[in-house]
């Protein structure tokens, strides 16, 4: 017997009337049966495709794409059961339409669920009393353990009142705001508001800034927009490189990592700025803010371009080689011409190989190929100490780190690469341990990885080429011998001279190439949260990975720890982003009015034009104060009274976190939310702008209760 999808508590018995829910029950049970059938069918098809021999060329690519498509579909089908359904909308002139996290059709073609991202689903989110979008009513479900524990009806016209069990059009939304938080962000797809939905469905062209104060749903909107773009604009994945989401810290990434998969998307890469460079994992914060500011203002691309050029100097004299066949010459002009012809899009280390091959070609052409095969001349040239030594000095193989380290150890080199720096600034940036990286070095190191390149990848390519060349040379000898001894009438062995045959004979014994850097880009779209904190240099790290400048930017100027005096358009124009639109959010859905009454005055005193949002609800719990010694008792009392939910202690680095109580700084708490926030020694954050911002950020993490201890 099918499981009843409805499981309402006794106090909600009025909502269990058959006239209210029987149609939903039948539809949801049909969805459950269809999901079971599709899961089995997709799993079977996936097994069948995996059993098919991979083959080569286009057939192998098609097989891999089909495996990827079926695997992705199966993950979506297995993630949800009937709770894949968000609710239904009833049009004025038709049957109810059910909205799902994914689309679903029955075997007979009946549409059981409309994907929430489809244009046909837009009225479900966008309809209001002022603009019902052709609907008379809307129903939203609350799911608990895979069954409906509550539902709300919203009448959008006078006709919508018929058969409605709940006529409070805000009940579903307000109820969702009061639920306990967990260690992971819940997607709030079922209660997305019309103004948020309009931002979510904005096309990808250009940069869209989602600007709003704490608790306005900026992150929620950005994550849902990311999922919508991947559905509505498949070119972002198919041909543009996919999507990257950049968060402020690892706590944030852990908090939001389930949201996109719950919305049907599991291809988005998540990272912090530190993750973009190998050195970021261990680089501490820069202690000297003067140095941090200087490095933040540098243009990493320009500095590294100048640094790379400094290591690409052709010899100022001709080179003579005494080969076994003839005297070989490279004039000074030829050296300069080959160096100047290097591919500007290639890294220093990649271009080095191209330049080397061009030089060898000039020399090989000076030997009569009737006298000696060209490959033999090349082999001799590669082993000539004079030629290789001259070239290594003129165009050395470099590591990104050693180039950046030289900036901080050679004043002359830094002046040449960053001429805008004053002599005092150049001196300030020098240090005894030039490779003792801090977070201020990461944009320059990132630019160095892109401009200089990975020497290990070049060495791996050299080893691979050497193995292949050796195998091909050996194969050539074998082929020549077989052809020479072929006494058949058709001379069938002659086909072995074909390149395809040689490739098959060589096989796949060459060493594999190093795996690519998945965060190197380019990406079709980037989502950046807490973007108000990014420096110019950090912005350039991201823009280098998004040539299209298609970006979703999430931030609040009032939460910038070091100030944000410009408009978003002015700020982004400074780093080369011209096509910018801004969507403002001004309603605080997270922070209760009691907390905002305490948090707002401090930030407005420091920033009179701060976009302080208006809270839509009260918790009924006043903000409390006390002594730091009360902290253990405060937490014990709260945990005893609240079997669910999470708390956070902010400002006490000595506090040891537990399963339900975190210990964070204002910076590491950004983007997170907690039922209870205990702020320890808030006055110690300082009286300057940074201190005011830190207190504001810390206080507004609360969804219910704030306690100040000092």
XYZ file of C-alpha atoms in Angstrom:
710
model
C 0.000 0.000 0.000
C 1.437 3.422 -0.920
C 2.666 5.535 1.975
C 0.408 8.467 2.809
C 2.463 11.589 1.998
C 0.571 13.605 4.640
C 1.541 13.365 8.299
C -0.015 16.330 10.074
C -0.074 16.743 13.852
C -3.384 16.519 15.749
C -3.644 20.302 16.109
C -3.699 20.558 12.309
C -6.641 18.183 11.838
C -8.653 20.876 10.058
C -6.155 20.595 7.219
C -6.678 16.832 6.811
C -10.169 17.077 5.315
C -10.338 14.856 2.194
C -11.623 17.737 0.089
C -8.449 19.646 0.890
C -5.758 17.031 0.389
C -7.064 13.965 -1.479
C -6.127 15.361 -4.908
C -2.623 16.156 -3.646
C -2.341 12.713 -2.053
C -3.157 10.945 -5.316
C -0.780 13.131 -7.314
C 2.089 12.688 -4.869
C 1.621 8.926 -4.755
C 1.798 8.885 -8.547
C 5.022 10.898 -8.325
C 6.439 8.356 -5.860
C 5.670 5.449 -8.197
C 7.150 7.280 -11.180
C 10.320 8.108 -9.247
C 10.791 4.442 -8.338
C 10.390 3.430 -11.957
C 12.712 6.114 -13.315
C 15.419 5.360 -10.764
C 15.422 1.719 -11.805
C 15.348 2.603 -15.504
C 18.183 5.152 -15.308
C 20.320 2.793 -13.192
C 19.813 0.009 -15.748
C 20.676 2.284 -18.684
C 23.769 3.519 -16.858
C 24.944 -0.062 -16.287
C 24.360 -0.841 -19.964
C 26.410 2.149 -21.137
C 29.257 1.325 -18.754
C 29.454 -2.188 -20.210
C 29.949 -0.813 -23.720
C 33.570 -0.908 -24.867
C 35.010 2.591 -24.689
C 36.491 2.635 -28.181
C 38.263 5.797 -29.298
C 37.658 9.188 -30.820
C 34.120 10.536 -30.989
C 32.563 7.282 -29.808
C 34.541 7.405 -26.559
C 33.555 11.028 -25.983
C 29.873 10.247 -26.626
C 30.024 7.329 -24.189
C 31.609 9.449 -21.474
C 29.049 12.219 -21.976
C 26.181 9.745 -21.722
C 27.630 8.243 -18.534
C 27.949 11.717 -17.069
C 24.384 12.652 -18.057
C 22.839 9.478 -16.681
C 24.908 9.643 -13.486
C 23.801 13.210 -12.866
C 20.156 12.320 -13.432
C 20.408 9.329 -11.117
C 21.918 11.470 -8.352
C 18.969 13.861 -8.593
C 16.430 11.035 -8.556
C 18.109 9.360 -5.581
C 18.465 12.552 -3.538
C 14.725 13.047 -3.065
C 11.552 11.056 -2.884
C 8.134 12.712 -3.021
C 9.602 15.658 -1.101
C 10.972 16.658 -4.506
C 7.619 18.495 -4.818
C 7.566 22.057 -3.455
C 3.894 22.801 -3.833
C 1.280 23.603 -6.400
C -0.245 26.587 -8.136
C -3.822 26.786 -9.377
C -4.379 28.873 -12.508
C -7.650 30.657 -13.092
C -8.387 28.578 -16.167
C -6.950 25.126 -15.597
C -5.933 22.274 -13.333
C -3.373 22.645 -10.519
C 0.266 22.598 -11.623
C 2.812 20.994 -9.280
C 6.287 22.535 -8.915
C 9.350 20.396 -8.219
C 13.062 20.632 -7.593
C 13.366 18.839 -10.906
C 10.994 18.168 -13.773
C 9.178 14.830 -13.937
C 6.957 13.298 -16.602
C 5.029 10.038 -16.476
C 5.574 7.306 -19.049
C 2.407 8.405 -20.848
C 3.762 11.932 -21.214
C 1.748 13.509 -18.401
C 3.718 16.311 -16.752
C 3.807 15.473 -13.037
C 6.265 18.180 -11.938
C 7.491 21.401 -13.515
C 11.138 22.170 -12.758
C 11.231 25.243 -10.501
C 13.657 26.908 -12.925
C 11.433 26.515 -15.997
C 9.629 29.643 -17.272
C 6.328 27.853 -16.691
C 7.100 27.723 -12.950
C 7.824 31.432 -12.578
C 4.271 32.416 -11.500
C 4.568 30.113 -8.468
C 7.301 32.366 -7.069
C 6.471 35.715 -8.670
C 2.707 35.922 -8.074
C 1.507 38.503 -5.549
C -1.883 39.907 -4.581
C -1.118 42.943 -6.733
C 0.005 40.793 -9.686
C -1.357 37.231 -9.416
C 0.189 36.189 -12.757
C -2.968 34.312 -13.786
C -3.162 32.280 -10.555
C -6.005 32.139 -8.087
C -4.075 30.353 -5.324
C -0.772 28.780 -4.337
C 0.005 25.980 -1.891
C 3.382 25.429 -0.220
C 4.381 22.246 1.607
C 6.590 21.745 4.626
C 8.327 18.370 4.521
C 9.620 16.567 7.616
C 11.345 13.180 7.240
C 9.934 12.759 3.750
C 6.280 13.505 4.615
C 4.184 16.671 4.635
C 4.005 18.015 8.183
C 2.203 21.221 7.218
C 1.016 23.191 4.242
C -0.194 26.710 3.575
C -2.639 28.085 1.028
C -2.312 31.606 -0.327
C -5.317 33.117 -2.019
C -4.207 35.424 -4.816
C -7.688 36.406 -6.029
C -11.177 36.317 -4.544
C -11.773 32.927 -6.193
C -8.754 31.528 -4.392
C -10.524 31.557 -1.036
C -12.611 28.526 -1.996
C -11.226 25.352 -0.475
C -8.250 27.052 1.178
C -7.142 25.684 4.539
C -4.935 28.628 5.506
C -5.428 32.121 4.157
C -2.400 33.853 5.718
C -0.287 34.547 2.649
C 2.816 35.014 4.826
C 2.321 31.982 7.078
C 4.637 29.625 5.192
C 7.357 32.209 4.936
C 7.213 33.468 8.523
C 7.059 29.903 9.830
C 10.222 29.038 7.922
C 12.077 31.988 9.456
C 11.467 30.764 12.990
C 12.826 27.249 12.554
C 16.018 26.202 14.317
C 19.259 26.503 12.345
C 21.623 23.608 11.742
C 25.274 23.247 10.748
C 24.207 23.385 7.081
C 22.203 26.031 5.279
C 18.765 24.900 4.204
C 17.684 25.896 0.756
C 14.497 27.941 1.085
C 13.225 27.259 -2.396
C 9.645 26.667 -1.263
C 9.426 30.138 0.281
C 11.385 32.285 -2.185
C 9.738 35.708 -2.339
C 8.765 37.547 -5.510
C 11.510 40.191 -5.246
C 14.119 37.490 -4.661
C 12.805 35.418 -7.572
C 13.174 38.374 -9.931
C 16.896 38.553 -9.065
C 17.325 34.785 -9.327
C 15.958 34.790 -12.881
C 18.125 37.670 -14.119
C 20.168 36.575 -17.183
C 23.906 36.018 -16.819
C 25.190 38.845 -19.016
C 27.486 41.232 -17.182
C 27.996 41.603 -13.441
C 24.994 41.535 -11.119
C 25.531 42.854 -7.592
C 23.120 41.540 -4.959
C 23.456 44.276 -2.365
C 21.832 44.141 1.036
C 22.347 44.245 4.751
C 22.636 41.227 7.038
C 19.815 38.706 6.906
C 18.328 39.955 3.633
C 18.854 36.640 1.855
C 21.745 37.695 -0.387
C 23.487 34.328 -0.189
C 20.250 32.414 -0.686
C 19.457 34.465 -3.782
C 22.968 34.009 -5.191
C 22.934 30.225 -4.722
C 19.492 29.851 -6.254
C 20.527 32.133 -9.124
C 23.544 29.905 -9.758
C 21.293 26.847 -10.031
C 18.860 28.724 -12.269
C 21.576 29.944 -14.638
C 22.953 26.425 -15.117
C 19.454 25.295 -16.111
C 18.394 28.299 -18.194
C 21.737 28.930 -19.904
C 23.333 25.538 -20.578
C 26.141 27.170 -22.568
C 27.680 28.166 -19.229
C 28.465 24.500 -18.654
C 28.627 23.087 -22.157
C 31.168 25.440 -23.680
C 32.183 28.176 -21.256
C 33.859 26.199 -18.489
C 31.152 25.848 -15.858
C 30.660 27.803 -12.662
C 32.813 28.725 -9.655
C 31.510 29.847 -6.255
C 33.985 31.760 -4.080
C 33.211 32.091 -0.378
C 34.928 34.061 2.389
C 36.185 31.124 4.474
C 36.002 27.310 4.843
C 33.233 27.597 7.474
C 31.049 29.277 4.870
C 31.749 26.612 2.243
C 30.860 23.835 4.675
C 27.663 25.702 5.548
C 26.397 26.117 1.955
C 27.813 23.022 0.232
C 24.513 21.107 0.288
C 22.367 23.892 -1.141
C 23.227 23.594 -4.831
C 22.950 19.774 -4.918
C 19.534 20.118 -3.279
C 18.579 22.399 -6.170
C 19.628 19.839 -8.748
C 23.156 21.091 -9.481
C 26.316 19.282 -8.395
C 28.818 20.603 -10.953
C 29.595 23.956 -9.307
C 33.106 24.187 -7.860
C 33.366 25.786 -4.412
C 36.491 27.447 -3.035
C 37.905 30.363 -1.084
C 40.411 32.838 -2.471
C 43.156 30.957 -0.643
C 42.291 27.780 -2.554
C 43.198 29.412 -5.868
C 46.926 29.097 -5.191
C 48.904 26.181 -3.700
C 50.560 28.552 -1.239
C 47.233 29.753 0.158
C 46.715 26.841 2.549
C 49.570 27.842 4.861
C 49.915 31.592 4.297
C 49.147 33.556 7.502
C 47.552 37.020 7.457
C 49.915 39.880 6.687
C 50.763 41.494 10.032
C 51.828 44.880 8.624
C 48.800 46.653 7.158
C 51.046 49.075 5.248
C 52.570 46.139 3.366
C 49.154 44.547 2.849
C 47.809 47.797 1.367
C 50.793 48.214 -0.965
C 50.522 44.673 -2.311
C 46.737 44.958 -2.636
C 47.139 48.021 -4.837
C 49.600 46.366 -7.235
C 48.372 45.040 -10.581
C 49.592 41.412 -10.388
C 49.263 40.835 -14.129
C 51.372 43.865 -15.017
C 54.003 43.121 -12.377
C 54.395 39.492 -13.451
C 54.412 40.371 -17.146
C 57.338 42.686 -16.479
C 59.021 40.057 -14.296
C 58.698 37.363 -16.954
C 60.077 39.674 -19.647
C 63.100 40.323 -17.464
C 63.929 36.607 -17.685
C 63.471 36.434 -21.482
C 66.614 38.185 -22.781
C 68.145 37.001 -26.094
C 71.947 36.947 -26.239
C 73.489 40.152 -27.465
C 75.961 38.317 -29.708
C 75.989 35.671 -32.450
C 76.402 32.009 -31.543
C 78.667 29.639 -33.501
C 78.420 25.852 -33.163
C 81.072 23.479 -34.513
C 78.863 20.527 -35.528
C 80.079 17.246 -37.129
C 78.636 18.410 -40.456
C 79.139 22.175 -40.673
C 79.623 25.370 -38.724
C 76.159 26.440 -37.543
C 75.302 30.047 -36.760
C 72.604 31.999 -34.937
C 72.991 35.728 -35.426
C 72.050 38.246 -32.753
C 69.134 39.320 -34.963
C 67.891 35.746 -35.289
C 68.006 35.252 -31.522
C 66.008 38.466 -31.036
C 63.484 37.632 -33.752
C 62.743 34.162 -32.371
C 62.393 35.510 -28.824
C 60.080 38.282 -30.000
C 57.928 35.767 -31.872
C 57.008 33.803 -28.752
C 53.276 33.236 -28.264
C 52.108 36.028 -25.903
C 49.246 33.816 -24.671
C 51.614 31.054 -23.532
C 53.210 30.959 -20.102
C 56.905 31.749 -19.781
C 57.759 28.056 -19.407
C 55.509 26.909 -22.261
C 56.782 29.608 -24.606
C 60.317 28.558 -23.681
C 59.786 25.192 -25.399
C 58.326 26.849 -28.493
C 61.264 29.253 -28.747
C 63.728 26.389 -28.294
C 62.130 24.430 -31.126
C 62.222 27.491 -33.395
C 65.934 27.933 -32.691
C 66.614 24.268 -33.444
C 64.725 24.582 -36.720
C 66.912 27.515 -37.802
C 70.012 25.440 -37.125
C 68.713 22.197 -38.677
C 67.961 24.052 -41.906
C 71.680 24.832 -42.210
C 72.550 21.129 -42.643
C 71.966 19.343 -45.943
C 69.283 16.742 -45.208
C 70.753 14.508 -47.937
C 73.871 14.243 -45.811
C 72.191 13.528 -42.470
C 68.532 13.111 -41.359
C 67.069 16.177 -39.580
C 66.192 14.164 -36.476
C 69.836 13.253 -36.027
C 70.853 16.917 -36.201
C 68.201 17.807 -33.650
C 69.415 15.071 -31.317
C 72.993 16.408 -31.531
C 71.862 20.009 -30.955
C 69.841 19.056 -27.870
C 73.001 17.572 -26.356
C 75.336 20.448 -27.210
C 76.468 22.110 -23.978
C 77.242 25.483 -25.529
C 73.834 25.877 -27.192
C 71.833 24.584 -24.251
C 73.847 26.651 -21.770
C 73.353 29.825 -23.771
C 69.641 29.209 -24.081
C 69.144 28.338 -20.385
C 70.799 31.615 -19.392
C 68.732 33.574 -21.909
C 65.365 31.921 -21.130
C 65.556 29.931 -17.866
C 62.950 27.467 -16.656
C 61.354 29.194 -13.645
C 59.094 28.431 -10.714
C 56.366 30.980 -9.873
C 57.578 31.236 -6.284
C 61.153 32.141 -7.129
C 59.992 34.986 -9.366
C 57.764 36.519 -6.664
C 60.448 35.940 -4.029
C 62.891 37.947 -6.115
C 60.524 40.925 -5.919
C 60.917 40.962 -2.133
C 64.683 40.339 -2.162
C 65.921 42.558 -5.009
C 65.006 46.260 -4.856
C 66.263 46.768 -8.421
C 64.059 43.975 -9.738
C 60.983 45.287 -7.873
C 61.554 48.830 -9.153
C 61.774 47.515 -12.721
C 58.567 45.463 -12.376
C 56.521 48.021 -10.366
C 57.847 51.461 -11.364
C 54.993 53.325 -9.626
C 56.346 52.373 -6.191
C 58.326 55.019 -4.350
C 61.842 54.222 -3.063
C 60.500 54.032 0.504
C 57.760 51.633 -0.577
C 60.267 49.432 -2.384
C 62.367 49.291 0.778
C 59.343 48.480 2.951
C 58.451 45.490 0.755
C 61.878 43.861 1.022
C 62.196 41.082 3.629
C 64.787 38.665 4.983
C 62.784 35.563 4.021
C 61.319 36.484 0.645
C 59.383 33.214 0.324
C 57.723 33.445 3.762
C 54.341 33.904 2.094
C 51.436 35.784 3.668
C 47.898 36.201 2.373
C 48.954 39.510 0.790
C 51.287 37.585 -1.542
C 48.586 35.283 -2.911
C 47.351 37.502 -5.784
C 50.948 37.897 -7.028
C 51.627 34.175 -6.657
C 48.406 33.411 -8.517
C 49.431 35.735 -11.349
C 52.862 34.083 -11.349
C 51.348 30.614 -11.731
C 49.390 31.862 -14.744
C 52.198 33.924 -16.330
C 55.244 31.793 -15.472
C 53.591 28.367 -15.554
C 54.297 25.111 -13.760
C 57.837 23.867 -14.426
C 56.866 20.373 -13.313
C 54.218 20.234 -16.037
C 56.885 21.218 -18.579
C 59.295 18.582 -17.254
C 56.542 15.966 -17.339
C 55.792 16.915 -20.943
C 59.506 16.609 -21.784
C 59.655 13.136 -20.243
C 56.540 12.116 -22.120
C 57.855 13.476 -25.421
C 61.182 11.728 -24.883
C 59.506 8.363 -24.276
C 57.277 8.767 -27.327
C 60.182 9.913 -29.521
C 62.305 6.960 -28.435
C 59.459 4.519 -29.055
C 58.756 6.028 -32.454
C 62.424 5.842 -33.414
C 62.571 2.199 -32.404
C 59.346 1.563 -34.284
C 60.792 3.231 -37.369
C 63.701 0.777 -37.333
C 61.275 -2.149 -36.954
C 59.035 -0.870 -39.749
C 62.008 -0.319 -42.070
C 63.197 -3.863 -41.387
C 59.742 -5.387 -42.006
C 59.306 -3.496 -45.255
C 62.785 -4.409 -46.426
C 62.109 -8.108 -45.818
C 58.602 -8.049 -47.306
C 58.626 -10.303 -50.355
C 54.840 -10.442 -50.810
C 53.369 -9.509 -54.138
C 51.183 -6.725 -52.684
C 53.947 -5.354 -50.451
C 51.422 -5.131 -47.609
C 54.058 -4.136 -45.063
C 54.321 -0.757 -46.756
C 51.147 0.360 -44.969
C 53.193 0.471 -41.768
C 54.725 3.699 -42.978
C 51.369 5.359 -42.315
C 51.289 7.555 -39.211
C 48.091 5.943 -37.885
C 49.719 2.520 -37.917
C 52.768 3.835 -36.087
C 50.592 5.487 -33.455
C 48.816 2.203 -32.810
C 52.097 0.323 -32.587
C 53.622 2.831 -30.192
C 50.806 2.195 -27.710
C 50.170 4.097 -24.505
C 53.323 3.477 -22.492
C 54.226 7.162 -22.257
C 53.904 8.743 -18.783
C 50.542 10.474 -18.205
C 50.281 14.247 -18.234
C 49.840 15.993 -14.885
C 46.180 16.546 -13.955
C 44.901 20.042 -14.801
C 44.208 22.640 -12.131
C 40.411 22.599 -11.813
C 40.348 26.093 -10.290
C 42.462 27.693 -13.014
C 39.470 28.406 -15.246
C 38.286 29.894 -17.391
C 34.748 29.715 -15.987
C 31.535 30.753 -17.652
C 30.232 32.376 -14.478
C 31.586 33.168 -11.015
C 29.600 33.768 -7.819
C 31.471 35.808 -5.174
C 30.105 36.173 -1.631
C 31.224 38.804 0.903
C 32.674 40.669 -2.072
C 32.868 43.970 -0.205
C 36.130 42.759 1.354
C 38.021 42.052 -1.881
C 41.064 44.150 -2.761
C 41.909 45.173 -6.320
C 44.525 42.433 -6.490
C 42.046 39.798 -5.282
C 39.467 40.938 -7.828
C 42.057 40.459 -10.555
C 42.591 36.867 -9.371
C 38.926 36.198 -10.063
C 38.569 38.198 -13.257
C 41.502 36.319 -14.771
C 39.314 33.216 -14.463
C 36.195 34.782 -15.982
C 36.943 36.459 -19.322
C 33.215 36.950 -19.994
C 32.826 39.100 -16.840
C 29.618 37.171 -16.095
C 29.566 37.403 -12.303
C 27.104 37.322 -9.413
C 28.487 39.563 -6.675
C 27.110 39.393 -3.142
C 27.983 42.016 -0.572
C 27.114 44.763 1.848
C 29.135 47.980 1.869
C 28.380 48.410 5.587
C 30.107 45.101 6.357
C 33.430 46.090 4.753
C 35.985 46.004 7.578
C 38.240 48.598 5.973
C 35.568 50.852 4.530
C 33.750 51.037 1.194
C 33.220 54.650 0.166
C 32.444 54.107 -3.534
C 29.385 52.818 -5.325
C 29.534 49.247 -6.579
C 29.800 50.548 -10.138
C 32.789 52.730 -9.238
C 34.423 49.947 -7.265
C 34.174 47.416 -10.073
C 35.112 49.884 -12.821
C 38.448 50.299 -11.053
C 39.311 46.686 -11.865
C 37.870 46.751 -15.384
C 34.275 45.558 -14.917
C 32.060 48.011 -16.802
C 28.703 46.301 -17.308
C 27.315 46.335 -13.754
C 23.736 46.231 -12.468
C 22.766 46.369 -8.793
C 19.788 44.704 -7.112
C 19.031 45.943 -3.600
C 17.536 43.870 -0.789
C 16.289 45.814 2.234
C 14.234 43.380 4.321
C 15.961 41.475 7.121
C 14.459 37.996 7.253
C 17.021 36.549 9.670
C 17.740 38.925 12.519
C 14.921 39.684 14.996
C 13.942 43.290 15.586
C 15.193 43.066 19.176
C 18.719 42.309 17.983
C 18.687 44.905 15.192
C 17.642 47.586 17.693
C 20.979 46.998 19.472
C 23.144 46.374 16.383
C 21.983 49.234 14.152
C 23.005 52.296 16.202
C 26.661 51.265 16.333
C 27.069 50.801 12.593
C 25.056 53.952 11.779
C 27.315 55.983 14.062
C 30.340 54.782 12.085
C 28.625 54.734 8.671
C 25.621 57.079 8.531
C 24.671 55.846 5.040
C 24.796 52.131 5.959
C 22.041 50.083 4.338
C 20.536 48.806 7.610
C 17.654 46.471 6.709
C 14.276 46.362 8.428
C 13.481 43.181 10.345
C 10.169 41.500 9.492
C 9.717 39.682 12.784
C 10.280 39.765 16.506
C 11.620 36.868 18.547
C 10.123 38.036 21.831
C 13.558 37.607 23.460
C 15.302 40.821 24.558
C 19.045 41.206 24.174
C 20.752 40.333 27.464
C 24.035 41.460 28.980
C 26.219 39.865 31.620
C 29.705 39.034 32.786
C 32.118 36.773 30.916
C 32.193 34.441 33.925
C 28.559 33.571 33.163
C 29.419 32.043 29.767
C 29.361 28.344 30.855
C 26.057 28.769 32.669
C 24.531 30.722 29.754
C 25.375 27.937 27.310
C 24.273 25.131 29.650
C 20.911 26.808 30.197
C 20.392 27.385 26.490
C 21.346 23.844 25.480
C 19.014 22.413 28.123
C 16.124 24.570 26.940
C 16.787 24.021 23.221
C 17.277 20.406 22.140
C 17.619 21.655 18.557
C 19.513 24.515 16.984
C 23.075 25.848 17.010
C 24.864 28.554 18.955
C 28.088 30.489 18.495
C 30.526 32.200 20.842
C 32.222 35.107 19.071
C 35.227 36.912 20.507
C 36.601 34.320 22.936
C 39.449 32.408 21.298
C 39.888 30.279 24.443
C 36.414 28.768 24.202
C 36.493 25.153 23.009
C 33.700 24.444 20.507
C 31.252 21.560 20.933
C 28.870 19.735 18.636
C 26.241 22.484 18.824
C 28.273 25.508 19.892
C 30.822 27.053 17.537
C 33.702 29.372 18.464
C 34.499 31.965 15.793
C 35.784 35.452 15.130
C 33.595 38.077 13.452
C 35.506 37.470 10.215
C 35.143 33.690 10.234
C 31.447 33.998 11.169
C 30.629 35.966 8.018
C 27.899 34.375 5.938
C 26.766 32.112 8.802
C 23.739 32.204 11.115
C 22.950 30.802 14.562
C 19.969 30.566 16.884
C 22.025 32.027 19.720
C 25.027 34.336 19.490
C 27.085 35.077 22.595
C 29.362 38.039 21.966
C 32.317 38.194 24.368
C 34.041 41.519 25.133
C 32.494 43.364 22.167
C 34.174 46.600 23.278
C 37.583 45.038 22.641
C 36.964 45.002 18.904
C 37.935 48.687 18.934
C 36.299 52.047 18.396
C 37.352 52.510 14.774
C 35.407 51.522 11.669
C 36.772 47.975 11.700
C 35.630 47.488 15.286
C 32.165 48.830 14.516
C 31.832 46.520 11.510
C 33.018 43.501 13.497
C 30.435 44.126 16.231
C 27.685 44.631 13.640
C 28.584 41.442 11.776
C 28.808 39.410 14.993
C 25.483 40.621 16.400
C 23.553 40.067 13.200
C 24.471 36.380 12.949
C 21.636 35.697 15.412
C 18.271 34.380 14.262
C 16.717 34.384 17.758
C 18.797 35.508 20.697
C 21.818 37.710 21.401
C 23.757 37.848 24.665
C 26.556 40.362 25.290
C 29.172 39.443 27.897
C 31.880 41.792 29.057
